[in-house]
Amino acid sequence: MTEQEKERVNEHLKATHDRIFESNRAWASKCLDKDPEFFAKLNSGQQPDYLYIGCSDSRIPANEIMGLEAGEVFMHRNIANLVNSIDLNIMSVINYAVRHLRVKHIVVCGHYNCGGVKAAMTPADLGLLNPWLRNIRDVYRLHEQELDGITDDAKRYDRLAELNVLEQARNVVKTAAVQKSYKDDGYPIVHAWIFDFKDGLLKDLKLDFEGTLKSIQKIYNLTGGD
Amino acid sequence: MSTIQDAFHRLVAGNQSYKAKTFSEAPNFLPQLATGQSPEVLWIGCADSRVPETTICQCKPGDIFVHRNIANILSADDISAGSVIQYGVGAVKVQRIVVCGHTSCGGANAALGDADLGETLNTWLHPMRELRRKHQKELDALESTAAKANRLAEINVRNSLEVLQTLPVVGNAMRERGLTLHGVIYDIGEGELKVLEETSKSGNNSLWSQGR
Ligand SMILES: [Zn+2]
Ligand SMILES: [Zn+2]
């Protein structure tokens, strides 16, 4: 290859270079402009105050909607923000966040127009998604009367999305990690939120954390032992 | 308890300023998003707070479908990640899957040894500890713990790409519509993403489609 050809190839490579890497570099240099020590500080470790559990849906990037920077929120996202006690994946996340990172708040965040919630109520065999989404049908069963009373489909799904978040937040409260840490240290506090595209706002579904803790501990108390 | 309250109010304030900014820059952006999503990328990354995918790639809401767990571990029998992949590839029809590991990963670091972290984390880290045993010689040759952890993070990402290809929904999408897989490492100290490995059946290796 002649020098000229090489240059042309290089130019072509540059022009078609992956956008993601370009954006990433632009972001990194912006951070360094603001704070030359930004990455050096992050490199020394993480001390996030929050654990966020949300839906995989691309439209709800949690850091952006909460105005949080890199290093501020530990993150787990799955289909329809479900918290299942036999899902090792999320149980590891909660365990690590509470016991090792000692987060102060756990936010379970759902959203309206959730495809997962809709799919869960579709009368179809969805393969691997059947057992996953079954949790949402169980939430429906718990609130069958109220949900059956809502005639508008979209509204019924949206209410189911709210009830699902509340139930999943309750599942977080049921974990041994949260119960024990709260007993010893007075945190973390668990919250149930839902994101609304129409106004871009997070709505607090006002989970009564202490009340929930007391009520679940009648049956789910795991604070005894060691 | 005042600091706990402060931390909580920060989120509420942050969201309000997000709303104000988004609506003043593009009033129709959020209402439009409400109608549906068609993200190009499914991101499988670590839960670590220092690697927020949308922030570090300067992306917008709607761009990236996301699963994040401890140390971005992928096992064929994990129903949570499995559901995300099934839904993301089969229903949402993403065009690329990015598996992102990172330097200074607490999970990778813990997987270098066999310290008892409790049954939950021990069981979760088991596949990564197995990978470490499989590559023990290579890791032993590295000097610092940091270098070993970073190397294990890379090995883990490569392994995840292999696991992905064994899933029928992924294999079919690669053959039928050119789904591509990308392994990357995010360097926390540099703030930079680095390509590790890319798999493509269509010959198009670019992470984002051009002119996007
Ligand atoms: Zn959703
Ligand atoms: Zn990590």
Short mmCIF file of C-alpha atoms and ligand atoms in Angstrom, two decimals:
data_model
loop_
_atom_site.label_atom_id
_atom_site.label_comp_id
_atom_site.label_asym_id
_atom_site.label_seq_id
_atom_site.Cartn_x
_atom_site.Cartn_y
_atom_site.Cartn_z
CA MET A 1 0.00 0.00 0.00
CA THR A 2 1.31 3.46 -0.85
CA GLU A 3 1.37 6.20 1.75
CA GLN A 4 -1.51 7.86 -0.02
CA GLU A 5 -3.62 4.73 0.02
CA LYS A 6 -2.81 4.19 3.66
CA GLU A 7 -3.99 7.67 4.44
CA ARG A 8 -7.22 7.10 2.58
CA VAL A 9 -7.87 3.89 4.48
CA ASN A 10 -7.13 5.68 7.73
CA GLU A 11 -9.51 8.45 6.86
CA HIS A 12 -12.19 5.94 6.03
CA LEU A 13 -11.63 4.14 9.30
CA LYS A 14 -11.86 7.37 11.19
CA ALA A 15 -15.05 8.39 9.43
CA THR A 16 -16.77 5.11 10.13
CA HIS A 17 -15.37 4.74 13.59
CA ASP A 18 -17.85 3.44 16.05
CA ARG A 19 -19.98 6.22 17.33
CA ILE A 20 -20.13 4.74 20.77
CA PHE A 21 -16.38 5.11 21.26
CA GLU A 22 -16.40 8.67 19.97
CA SER A 23 -19.21 9.62 22.32
CA ASN A 24 -17.41 7.88 25.14
CA ARG A 25 -14.23 9.88 24.53
CA ALA A 26 -16.18 13.12 24.29
CA TRP A 27 -17.84 12.34 27.62
CA ALA A 28 -14.52 11.45 29.27
CA SER A 29 -12.87 14.68 28.19
CA LYS A 30 -15.87 16.69 29.34
CA CYS A 31 -15.61 15.09 32.78
CA LEU A 32 -11.90 15.85 32.95
CA ASP A 33 -12.53 19.50 32.01
CA LYS A 34 -14.88 19.79 34.96
CA ASP A 35 -12.70 17.84 37.38
CA PRO A 36 -9.20 16.67 36.40
CA GLU A 37 -9.32 14.13 39.25
CA PHE A 38 -12.73 12.72 38.27
CA PHE A 39 -11.54 9.32 37.02
CA ALA A 40 -8.67 9.04 39.47
CA LYS A 41 -11.19 9.39 42.31
CA LEU A 42 -13.54 6.82 40.78
CA ASN A 43 -10.62 4.47 40.31
CA SER A 44 -10.05 4.35 44.05
CA GLY A 45 -13.44 2.71 44.66
CA GLN A 46 -17.20 3.20 44.79
CA GLN A 47 -19.37 4.42 47.69
CA PRO A 48 -22.83 4.77 46.18
CA ASP A 49 -25.70 5.85 48.45
CA TYR A 50 -28.29 4.15 46.28
CA LEU A 51 -29.19 0.80 44.82
CA TYR A 52 -31.62 1.14 41.91
CA ILE A 53 -33.64 -1.81 40.65
CA GLY A 54 -35.43 -1.02 37.41
CA CYS A 55 -36.74 -2.34 34.11
CA SER A 56 -34.35 -3.14 31.23
CA ASP A 57 -36.44 -0.84 29.02
CA SER A 58 -34.12 1.45 27.05
CA ARG A 59 -36.23 4.53 27.72
CA ILE A 60 -35.40 4.78 31.43
CA PRO A 61 -31.66 5.30 31.93
CA ALA A 62 -31.66 5.70 35.69
CA ASN A 63 -28.63 7.98 36.14
CA GLU A 64 -30.04 10.45 33.64
CA ILE A 65 -33.57 10.62 35.01
CA MET A 66 -32.33 11.01 38.59
CA GLY A 67 -29.55 13.45 37.70
CA LEU A 68 -26.84 11.21 39.18
CA GLU A 69 -23.21 10.97 38.06
CA ALA A 70 -21.01 7.94 37.53
CA GLY A 71 -20.22 6.46 40.95
CA GLU A 72 -23.48 7.42 42.66
CA VAL A 73 -25.91 4.56 42.07
CA PHE A 74 -25.44 0.79 42.03
CA MET A 75 -27.63 -0.60 39.30
CA HIS A 76 -29.66 -3.69 38.50
CA ARG A 77 -32.07 -3.85 35.59
CA ASN A 78 -34.17 -6.79 34.46
CA ILE A 79 -37.44 -7.41 32.62
CA ALA A 80 -40.24 -5.57 34.46
CA ASN A 81 -38.14 -4.82 37.59
CA LEU A 82 -38.96 -8.08 39.34
CA VAL A 83 -37.55 -9.11 42.70
CA ASN A 84 -37.79 -12.85 43.18
CA SER A 85 -36.34 -14.57 46.21
CA ILE A 86 -34.97 -17.51 44.21
CA ASP A 87 -33.35 -15.34 41.54
CA LEU A 88 -29.69 -15.56 42.48
CA ASN A 89 -28.86 -12.71 40.11
CA ILE A 90 -30.82 -10.01 41.95
CA MET A 91 -30.25 -11.54 45.39
CA SER A 92 -26.48 -11.18 44.82
CA VAL A 93 -26.95 -7.56 43.82
CA ILE A 94 -29.01 -6.74 46.92
CA ASN A 95 -26.65 -8.68 49.17
CA TYR A 96 -23.55 -6.92 47.85
CA ALA A 97 -25.17 -3.47 47.84
CA VAL A 98 -26.47 -3.75 51.41
CA ARG A 99 -23.72 -5.71 53.14
CA HIS A 100 -20.61 -4.53 51.33
CA LEU A 101 -21.47 -1.12 49.88
CA ARG A 102 -23.90 -0.28 52.69
CA VAL A 103 -26.27 1.72 50.50
CA LYS A 104 -28.70 4.04 52.29
CA HIS A 105 -31.63 3.76 49.88
CA ILE A 106 -33.00 1.05 47.62
CA VAL A 107 -35.28 2.32 44.88
CA VAL A 108 -37.45 -0.13 42.98
CA CYS A 109 -38.62 1.75 39.92
CA GLY A 110 -41.19 0.66 37.37
CA HIS A 111 -42.73 2.60 34.52
CA TYR A 112 -46.03 3.03 32.70
CA ASN A 113 -46.36 1.41 29.24
CA CYS A 114 -44.13 -1.45 30.39
CA GLY A 115 -43.84 -4.09 27.66
CA GLY A 116 -43.01 -6.72 30.27
CA VAL A 117 -46.23 -6.06 32.16
CA LYS A 118 -48.23 -6.25 28.94
CA ALA A 119 -46.46 -9.42 27.81
CA ALA A 120 -47.16 -11.02 31.18
CA MET A 121 -50.90 -10.66 30.64
CA THR A 122 -50.80 -11.95 27.06
CA PRO A 123 -52.42 -15.38 26.79
CA ALA A 124 -49.49 -16.96 24.97
CA ASP A 125 -46.66 -19.41 25.59
CA LEU A 126 -43.56 -17.19 25.80
CA GLY A 127 -41.07 -19.96 26.58
CA LEU A 128 -38.39 -18.89 29.04
CA LEU A 129 -40.34 -15.73 29.76
CA ASN A 130 -43.26 -17.74 31.20
CA PRO A 131 -41.68 -18.41 34.61
CA TRP A 132 -40.16 -14.93 34.74
CA LEU A 133 -43.35 -13.06 33.95
CA ARG A 134 -45.46 -15.37 36.09
CA ASN A 135 -44.59 -13.09 39.01
CA ILE A 136 -46.65 -10.34 37.42
CA ARG A 137 -49.66 -12.60 37.00
CA ASP A 138 -49.34 -13.37 40.70
CA VAL A 139 -49.48 -9.65 41.44
CA TYR A 140 -52.63 -9.47 39.34
CA ARG A 141 -54.17 -12.31 41.32
CA LEU A 142 -53.46 -10.46 44.58
CA HIS A 143 -55.36 -7.43 43.29
CA GLU A 144 -57.81 -9.17 40.99
CA GLN A 145 -60.91 -7.34 42.13
CA GLU A 146 -59.46 -3.86 41.81
CA LEU A 147 -57.85 -4.58 38.42
CA ASP A 148 -60.92 -6.30 36.97
CA GLY A 149 -62.86 -3.16 37.84
CA ILE A 150 -60.76 -1.02 35.46
CA THR A 151 -62.34 -1.31 32.02
CA ASP A 152 -59.77 0.68 30.01
CA ASP A 153 -56.93 -1.70 29.00
CA ALA A 154 -54.12 0.88 29.12
CA LYS A 155 -55.26 2.12 32.52
CA ARG A 156 -55.47 -1.41 33.87
CA TYR A 157 -51.90 -2.16 32.72
CA ASP A 158 -50.66 1.08 34.26
CA ARG A 159 -52.29 0.26 37.59
CA LEU A 160 -50.81 -3.24 37.39
CA ALA A 161 -47.39 -1.65 36.79
CA GLU A 162 -47.84 0.38 40.01
CA LEU A 163 -49.00 -2.60 42.04
CA ASN A 164 -46.11 -4.62 40.64
CA VAL A 165 -43.54 -2.07 41.85
CA LEU A 166 -45.09 -2.03 45.32
CA GLU A 167 -45.04 -5.82 45.49
CA GLN A 168 -41.41 -6.02 44.29
CA ALA A 169 -40.35 -3.36 46.81
CA ARG A 170 -42.04 -5.48 49.46
CA ASN A 171 -39.96 -8.43 48.23
CA VAL A 172 -36.81 -6.35 48.79
CA VAL A 173 -37.93 -5.66 52.36
CA LYS A 174 -38.33 -9.41 52.88
CA THR A 175 -34.64 -10.13 52.24
CA ALA A 176 -32.43 -11.00 55.20
CA ALA A 177 -29.83 -8.43 54.13
CA VAL A 178 -32.29 -5.53 54.33
CA GLN A 179 -34.00 -6.67 57.54
CA LYS A 180 -30.72 -7.22 59.38
CA SER A 181 -29.03 -4.07 58.18
CA TYR A 182 -32.05 -1.96 59.10
CA LYS A 183 -32.16 -3.51 62.56
CA ASP A 184 -28.44 -2.81 63.14
CA ASP A 185 -27.91 0.50 61.35
CA GLY A 186 -31.29 2.07 60.58
CA TYR A 187 -30.85 1.76 56.81
CA PRO A 188 -31.40 1.05 53.94
CA ILE A 189 -34.84 2.52 53.33
CA VAL A 190 -36.78 0.90 50.49
CA HIS A 191 -38.80 3.02 48.04
CA ALA A 192 -41.30 2.22 45.29
CA TRP A 193 -41.31 4.60 42.33
CA ILE A 194 -42.80 4.72 38.87
CA PHE A 195 -41.62 6.71 35.87
CA ASP A 196 -44.10 8.53 33.68
CA PHE A 197 -43.07 9.40 30.11
CA LYS A 198 -45.83 11.95 29.83
CA ASP A 199 -44.25 14.39 32.27
CA GLY A 200 -40.76 12.89 32.72
CA LEU A 201 -41.35 12.63 36.44
CA LEU A 202 -40.73 9.88 38.93
CA LYS A 203 -43.81 9.33 41.03
CA ASP A 204 -43.27 8.14 44.59
CA LEU A 205 -45.82 5.40 45.29
CA LYS A 206 -45.27 6.12 48.99
CA LEU A 207 -44.35 2.70 50.23
CA ASP A 208 -44.63 2.90 54.02
CA PHE A 209 -41.25 1.31 54.72
CA GLU A 210 -41.49 0.83 58.47
CA GLY A 211 -45.10 -0.28 58.29
CA THR A 212 -44.25 -2.75 55.54
CA LEU A 213 -41.28 -4.05 57.49
CA LYS A 214 -43.43 -4.62 60.56
CA SER A 215 -46.20 -6.30 58.62
CA ILE A 216 -43.94 -8.65 56.65
CA GLN A 217 -41.96 -9.60 59.75
CA LYS A 218 -44.97 -11.38 61.17
CA ILE A 219 -44.24 -14.11 58.63
CA TYR A 220 -40.94 -13.25 56.93
CA ASN A 221 -38.77 -12.26 59.87
CA LEU A 222 -35.13 -13.21 59.15
CA THR A 223 -33.38 -11.07 61.76
CA GLY A 224 -32.78 -13.83 64.29
CA GLY A 225 -29.78 -16.13 64.49
CA ASP A 226 -26.18 -14.94 64.39
CA MET B 1 -31.05 10.37 59.92
CA SER B 2 -30.59 13.75 58.26
CA THR B 3 -28.04 12.53 55.74
CA ILE B 4 -30.35 9.68 54.74
CA GLN B 5 -33.12 12.18 54.07
CA ASP B 6 -30.74 14.44 52.13
CA ALA B 7 -29.67 11.59 49.91
CA PHE B 8 -33.30 10.86 49.14
CA HIS B 9 -34.22 14.45 48.33
CA ARG B 10 -31.30 14.69 45.94
CA LEU B 11 -32.97 12.11 43.71
CA VAL B 12 -36.25 14.00 43.68
CA ALA B 13 -34.49 17.27 42.86
CA GLY B 14 -32.35 15.55 40.21
CA ASN B 15 -35.43 14.16 38.50
CA GLN B 16 -37.16 17.55 38.50
CA SER B 17 -34.21 19.21 36.83
CA TYR B 18 -34.07 16.32 34.31
CA LYS B 19 -37.69 16.95 33.45
CA ALA B 20 -37.24 20.69 33.09
CA LYS B 21 -34.15 20.29 30.92
CA THR B 22 -35.62 17.60 28.68
CA PHE B 23 -38.84 19.49 28.05
CA SER B 24 -37.10 22.78 27.34
CA GLU B 25 -34.65 21.16 24.91
CA ALA B 26 -37.15 18.91 23.12
CA PRO B 27 -40.77 19.21 24.26
CA ASN B 28 -41.90 16.15 22.30
CA PHE B 29 -39.06 13.84 23.25
CA LEU B 30 -40.62 12.12 26.25
CA PRO B 31 -44.20 11.95 24.98
CA GLN B 32 -42.81 10.35 21.82
CA LEU B 33 -40.84 7.82 23.84
CA ALA B 34 -44.09 6.77 25.49
CA THR B 35 -45.21 5.25 22.18
CA GLY B 36 -42.48 2.59 22.17
CA GLN B 37 -38.82 1.68 22.10
CA SER B 38 -36.46 0.50 19.35
CA PRO B 39 -33.01 0.49 20.95
CA GLU B 40 -30.07 -0.56 18.79
CA VAL B 41 -28.04 -2.08 21.60
CA LEU B 42 -28.57 -4.58 24.41
CA TRP B 43 -25.98 -3.83 27.10
CA ILE B 44 -24.95 -6.50 29.59
CA GLY B 45 -22.75 -4.85 32.18
CA CYS B 46 -21.69 -4.79 35.82
CA ALA B 47 -23.95 -3.28 38.50
CA ASP B 48 -20.96 -1.13 39.58
CA SER B 49 -22.04 2.49 40.08
CA ARG B 50 -19.02 3.75 38.15
CA VAL B 51 -20.14 2.26 34.82
CA PRO B 52 -23.49 3.88 33.92
CA GLU B 53 -23.88 2.77 30.30
CA THR B 54 -25.97 5.64 28.97
CA THR B 55 -23.80 8.26 30.63
CA ILE B 56 -20.42 6.92 29.53
CA CYS B 57 -21.62 6.47 25.94
CA GLN B 58 -23.39 9.85 25.93
CA CYS B 59 -26.54 8.17 24.75
CA LYS B 60 -30.16 9.20 25.05
CA PRO B 61 -33.12 7.48 26.65
CA GLY B 62 -34.32 4.90 24.11
CA ASP B 63 -30.83 3.96 22.85
CA ILE B 64 -29.78 1.06 25.09
CA PHE B 65 -31.69 -1.93 26.50
CA VAL B 66 -29.96 -2.84 29.76
CA HIS B 67 -29.14 -5.72 32.07
CA ARG B 68 -26.63 -5.14 34.87
CA ASN B 69 -25.59 -7.63 37.53
CA ILE B 70 -22.61 -8.39 39.78
CA ALA B 71 -19.51 -8.64 37.54
CA ASN B 72 -21.56 -8.99 34.31
CA ILE B 73 -21.64 -12.75 34.66
CA LEU B 74 -23.61 -14.68 32.05
CA SER B 75 -24.64 -18.28 32.64
CA ALA B 76 -26.93 -20.24 30.38
CA ASP B 77 -29.09 -21.21 33.37
CA ASP B 78 -29.65 -17.68 34.73
CA ILE B 79 -33.31 -16.94 34.14
CA SER B 80 -33.02 -13.20 34.80
CA ALA B 81 -30.37 -12.48 32.17
CA GLY B 82 -31.95 -15.18 30.00
CA SER B 83 -35.27 -13.33 30.03
CA VAL B 84 -33.59 -10.04 29.17
CA ILE B 85 -31.82 -11.65 26.20
CA GLN B 86 -34.96 -13.48 25.09
CA TYR B 87 -37.03 -10.30 25.24
CA GLY B 88 -34.31 -7.93 23.99
CA VAL B 89 -33.31 -10.05 21.00
CA GLY B 90 -36.58 -11.86 20.28
CA ALA B 91 -39.17 -9.12 20.87
CA VAL B 92 -37.38 -5.74 20.97
CA LYS B 93 -35.02 -6.93 18.20
CA VAL B 94 -31.82 -5.12 19.11
CA GLN B 95 -29.09 -5.21 16.46
CA ARG B 96 -26.10 -5.57 18.75
CA ILE B 97 -25.30 -7.07 22.10
CA VAL B 98 -22.50 -5.40 24.05
CA VAL B 99 -21.00 -7.26 27.00
CA CYS B 100 -19.04 -4.78 29.07
CA GLY B 101 -16.59 -5.68 31.82
CA HIS B 102 -14.45 -3.13 33.60
CA THR B 103 -11.17 -2.55 35.42
CA SER B 104 -11.12 -2.55 39.26
CA CYS B 105 -14.19 -4.79 39.31
CA GLY B 106 -15.03 -5.88 42.87
CA GLY B 107 -16.60 -9.09 41.54
CA ALA B 108 -13.53 -10.01 39.45
CA ASN B 109 -11.33 -9.22 42.42
CA ALA B 110 -13.37 -11.47 44.70
CA ALA B 111 -13.28 -14.24 42.08
CA LEU B 112 -9.46 -14.30 42.18
CA GLY B 113 -9.71 -16.13 45.52
CA ASP B 114 -12.16 -18.37 47.34
CA ALA B 115 -12.98 -16.20 50.35
CA ASP B 116 -16.38 -17.03 51.84
CA LEU B 117 -18.72 -14.17 50.91
CA GLY B 118 -21.86 -15.94 52.07
CA GLU B 119 -23.83 -18.54 50.13
CA THR B 120 -25.55 -16.06 47.83
CA LEU B 121 -22.44 -14.34 46.50
CA ASN B 122 -20.37 -17.54 46.58
CA THR B 123 -22.91 -19.23 44.33
CA TRP B 124 -23.21 -16.25 42.02
CA LEU B 125 -19.43 -15.91 41.62
CA HIS B 126 -18.93 -19.64 41.13
CA PRO B 127 -18.78 -19.54 37.29
CA MET B 128 -16.21 -16.74 37.44
CA ARG B 129 -14.13 -18.60 40.01
CA GLU B 130 -14.25 -21.63 37.71
CA LEU B 131 -12.95 -19.45 34.87
CA ARG B 132 -10.15 -18.30 37.17
CA ARG B 133 -9.20 -21.92 37.92
CA LYS B 134 -9.25 -22.73 34.22
CA HIS B 135 -6.86 -19.84 33.47
CA GLN B 136 -4.87 -20.08 36.70
CA LYS B 137 -1.46 -20.37 35.01
CA GLU B 138 -1.97 -17.32 32.85
CA LEU B 139 -3.20 -15.30 35.83
CA ASP B 140 -0.35 -16.45 38.07
CA ALA B 141 2.11 -15.05 35.56
CA LEU B 142 0.75 -11.55 36.12
CA GLU B 143 2.30 -9.53 38.91
CA SER B 144 -0.23 -7.28 40.54
CA THR B 145 -3.66 -8.21 41.88
CA ALA B 146 -5.11 -5.41 39.79
CA ALA B 147 -3.64 -6.88 36.61
CA LYS B 148 -4.97 -10.33 37.51
CA ALA B 149 -8.47 -8.95 38.19
CA ASN B 150 -8.45 -6.98 34.95
CA ARG B 151 -7.36 -10.05 33.00
CA LEU B 152 -10.07 -12.15 34.65
CA ALA B 153 -12.63 -9.46 33.73
CA GLU B 154 -11.52 -9.84 30.10
CA ILE B 155 -11.69 -13.63 30.22
CA ASN B 156 -15.16 -13.33 31.70
CA VAL B 157 -16.35 -11.06 28.87
CA ARG B 158 -15.02 -13.47 26.25
CA ASN B 159 -16.72 -16.33 28.02
CA SER B 160 -20.01 -14.38 28.02
CA LEU B 161 -19.78 -13.97 24.25
CA GLU B 162 -19.45 -17.74 23.98
CA VAL B 163 -22.42 -18.32 26.27
CA LEU B 164 -24.48 -15.88 24.19
CA GLN B 165 -23.76 -17.75 20.98
CA THR B 166 -25.06 -20.99 22.45
CA LEU B 167 -28.50 -19.42 23.02
CA PRO B 168 -30.85 -20.26 20.11
CA VAL B 169 -32.50 -16.83 20.12
CA VAL B 170 -29.06 -15.22 19.67
CA GLY B 171 -27.74 -17.73 17.13
CA ASN B 172 -30.86 -17.38 15.01
CA ALA B 173 -30.76 -13.59 15.08
CA MET B 174 -27.08 -13.63 14.09
CA ARG B 175 -27.82 -15.84 11.10
CA GLU B 176 -31.12 -14.37 10.05
CA ARG B 177 -30.75 -10.64 10.60
CA GLY B 178 -27.09 -9.95 11.29
CA LEU B 179 -27.17 -9.47 15.06
CA THR B 180 -23.58 -8.78 16.20
CA LEU B 181 -21.86 -9.39 19.52
CA HIS B 182 -19.27 -7.08 21.03
CA GLY B 183 -17.03 -7.59 24.04
CA VAL B 184 -15.66 -4.41 25.60
CA ILE B 185 -13.78 -3.36 28.72
CA TYR B 186 -14.38 -0.02 30.41
CA ASP B 187 -11.27 1.45 32.00
CA ILE B 188 -12.53 3.25 35.11
CA GLY B 189 -9.31 5.20 35.66
CA GLU B 190 -9.34 6.48 32.06
CA GLY B 191 -13.08 6.74 31.54
CA GLU B 192 -12.57 4.86 28.29
CA LEU B 193 -14.20 1.90 26.55
CA LYS B 194 -11.88 -0.54 24.80
CA VAL B 195 -12.85 -3.21 22.26
CA LEU B 196 -11.92 -6.72 23.23
CA GLU B 197 -13.67 -8.86 20.70
CA GLU B 198 -16.35 -8.54 18.08
CA THR B 199 -18.33 -11.26 16.38
CA SER B 200 -20.14 -10.59 13.19
CA LYS B 201 -21.75 -12.77 10.57
CA SER B 202 -22.63 -9.86 8.31
CA GLY B 203 -19.23 -8.25 8.04
CA ASN B 204 -20.47 -5.04 9.63
CA ASN B 205 -18.39 -4.64 12.75
CA SER B 206 -19.31 -1.09 13.59
CA LEU B 207 -20.94 -0.82 16.99
CA TRP B 208 -23.47 1.77 15.94
CA SER B 209 -24.91 1.88 12.44
CA GLN B 210 -23.44 4.70 10.41
CA GLY B 211 -25.04 8.09 10.09
CA ARG B 212 -27.03 7.54 13.20
ZN ZN C 1 -40.59 -2.18 31.41
ZN ZN C 2 -17.79 -4.81 38.41
#
